[in-house]
Short mmCIF file of C-alpha atoms in Angstrom, two decimals:
data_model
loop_
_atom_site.label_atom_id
_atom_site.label_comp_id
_atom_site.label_asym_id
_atom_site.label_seq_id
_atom_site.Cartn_x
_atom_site.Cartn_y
_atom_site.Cartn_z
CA UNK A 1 -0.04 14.70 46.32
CA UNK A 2 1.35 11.13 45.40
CA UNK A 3 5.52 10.95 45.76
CA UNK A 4 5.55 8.82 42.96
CA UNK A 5 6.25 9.91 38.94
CA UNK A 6 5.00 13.42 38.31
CA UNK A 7 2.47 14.08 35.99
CA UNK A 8 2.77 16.27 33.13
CA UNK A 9 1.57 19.51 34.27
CA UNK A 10 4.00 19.31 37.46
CA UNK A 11 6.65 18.68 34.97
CA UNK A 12 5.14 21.65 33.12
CA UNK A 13 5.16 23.60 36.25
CA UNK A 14 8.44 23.50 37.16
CA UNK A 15 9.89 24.05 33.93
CA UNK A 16 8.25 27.16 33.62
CA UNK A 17 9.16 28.34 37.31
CA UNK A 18 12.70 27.17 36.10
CA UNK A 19 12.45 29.40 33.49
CA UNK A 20 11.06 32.79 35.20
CA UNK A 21 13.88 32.07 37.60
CA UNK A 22 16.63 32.25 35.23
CA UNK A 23 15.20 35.02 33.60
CA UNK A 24 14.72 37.28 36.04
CA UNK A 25 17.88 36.44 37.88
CA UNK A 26 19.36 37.53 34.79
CA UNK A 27 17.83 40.50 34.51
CA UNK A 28 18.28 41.66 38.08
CA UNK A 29 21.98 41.01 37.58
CA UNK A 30 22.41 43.01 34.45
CA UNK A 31 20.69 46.32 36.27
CA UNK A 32 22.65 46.04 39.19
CA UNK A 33 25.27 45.42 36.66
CA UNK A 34 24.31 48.57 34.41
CA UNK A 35 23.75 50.70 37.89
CA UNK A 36 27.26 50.24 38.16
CA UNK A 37 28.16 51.10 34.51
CA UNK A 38 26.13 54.01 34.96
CA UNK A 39 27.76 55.17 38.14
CA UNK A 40 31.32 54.88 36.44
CA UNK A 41 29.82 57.13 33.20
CA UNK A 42 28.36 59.88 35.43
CA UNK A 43 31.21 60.20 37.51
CA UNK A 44 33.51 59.89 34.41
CA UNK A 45 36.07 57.59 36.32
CA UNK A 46 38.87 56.31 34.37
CA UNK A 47 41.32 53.91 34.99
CA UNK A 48 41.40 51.57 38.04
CA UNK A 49 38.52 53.08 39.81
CA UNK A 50 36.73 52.18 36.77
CA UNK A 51 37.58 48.84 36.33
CA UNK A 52 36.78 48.64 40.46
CA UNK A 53 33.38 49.92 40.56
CA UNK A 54 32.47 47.67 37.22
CA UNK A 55 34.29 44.47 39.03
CA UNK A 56 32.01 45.18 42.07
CA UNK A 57 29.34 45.79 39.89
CA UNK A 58 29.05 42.59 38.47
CA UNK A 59 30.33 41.00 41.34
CA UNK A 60 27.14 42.11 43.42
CA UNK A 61 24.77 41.73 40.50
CA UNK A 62 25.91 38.31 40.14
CA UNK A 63 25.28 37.50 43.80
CA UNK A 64 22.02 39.07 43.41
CA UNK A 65 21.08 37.50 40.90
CA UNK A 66 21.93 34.01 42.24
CA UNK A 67 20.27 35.00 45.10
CA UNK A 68 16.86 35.79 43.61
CA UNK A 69 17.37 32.33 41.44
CA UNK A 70 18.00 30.33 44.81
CA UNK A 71 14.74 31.89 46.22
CA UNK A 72 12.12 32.05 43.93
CA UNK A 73 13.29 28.02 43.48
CA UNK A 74 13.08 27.55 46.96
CA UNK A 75 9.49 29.35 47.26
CA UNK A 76 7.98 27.13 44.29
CA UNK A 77 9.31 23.67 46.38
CA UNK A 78 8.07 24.73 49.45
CA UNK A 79 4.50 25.54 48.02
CA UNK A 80 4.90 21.95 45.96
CA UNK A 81 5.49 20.28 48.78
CA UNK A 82 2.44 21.97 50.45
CA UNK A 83 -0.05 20.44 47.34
CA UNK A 84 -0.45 24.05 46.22
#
């Protein structure tokens, strides 16, 4: 593969891997995020503990979700760097 301008379908590519990225680091965070939400309705906390295990919640679905972002970009460089 040249290292010069990219052609169209590498542009293509990587906007679509962009894409799938975002969108399934969002949705990863919102059911980490909703296993939290869940957790606080079963056990029918109230209060501080509620607003805890939601702040967590989110906390660790955003990290998880940045996470999955930061690795499937990674992946898709290292196998475009590879000519694959």
């Amino acid at each position: 593969m040249d290292m010069g301008r990219e052609s169209r379908w590498e542009k293509d590519a990587m906007t679509v891997e962009i894409v799938f990225a975002l969108v399934t680091a969002v949705v990863l965070a919102a059911a980490v995020f909703a296993a939290a939400l869940a957790l606080t309705l079963v056990f029918d906390l109230a209060g501080s503990a509620s607003k805890g295990v939601l702040m967590a919640g989110a906390l660790v679905g955003a990290a998880v979700g940045m996470r999955r972002l930061v690795r499937v970009l990674y992946r898709f460089d290292a196998e475009r760097r590879k000519g694959h």
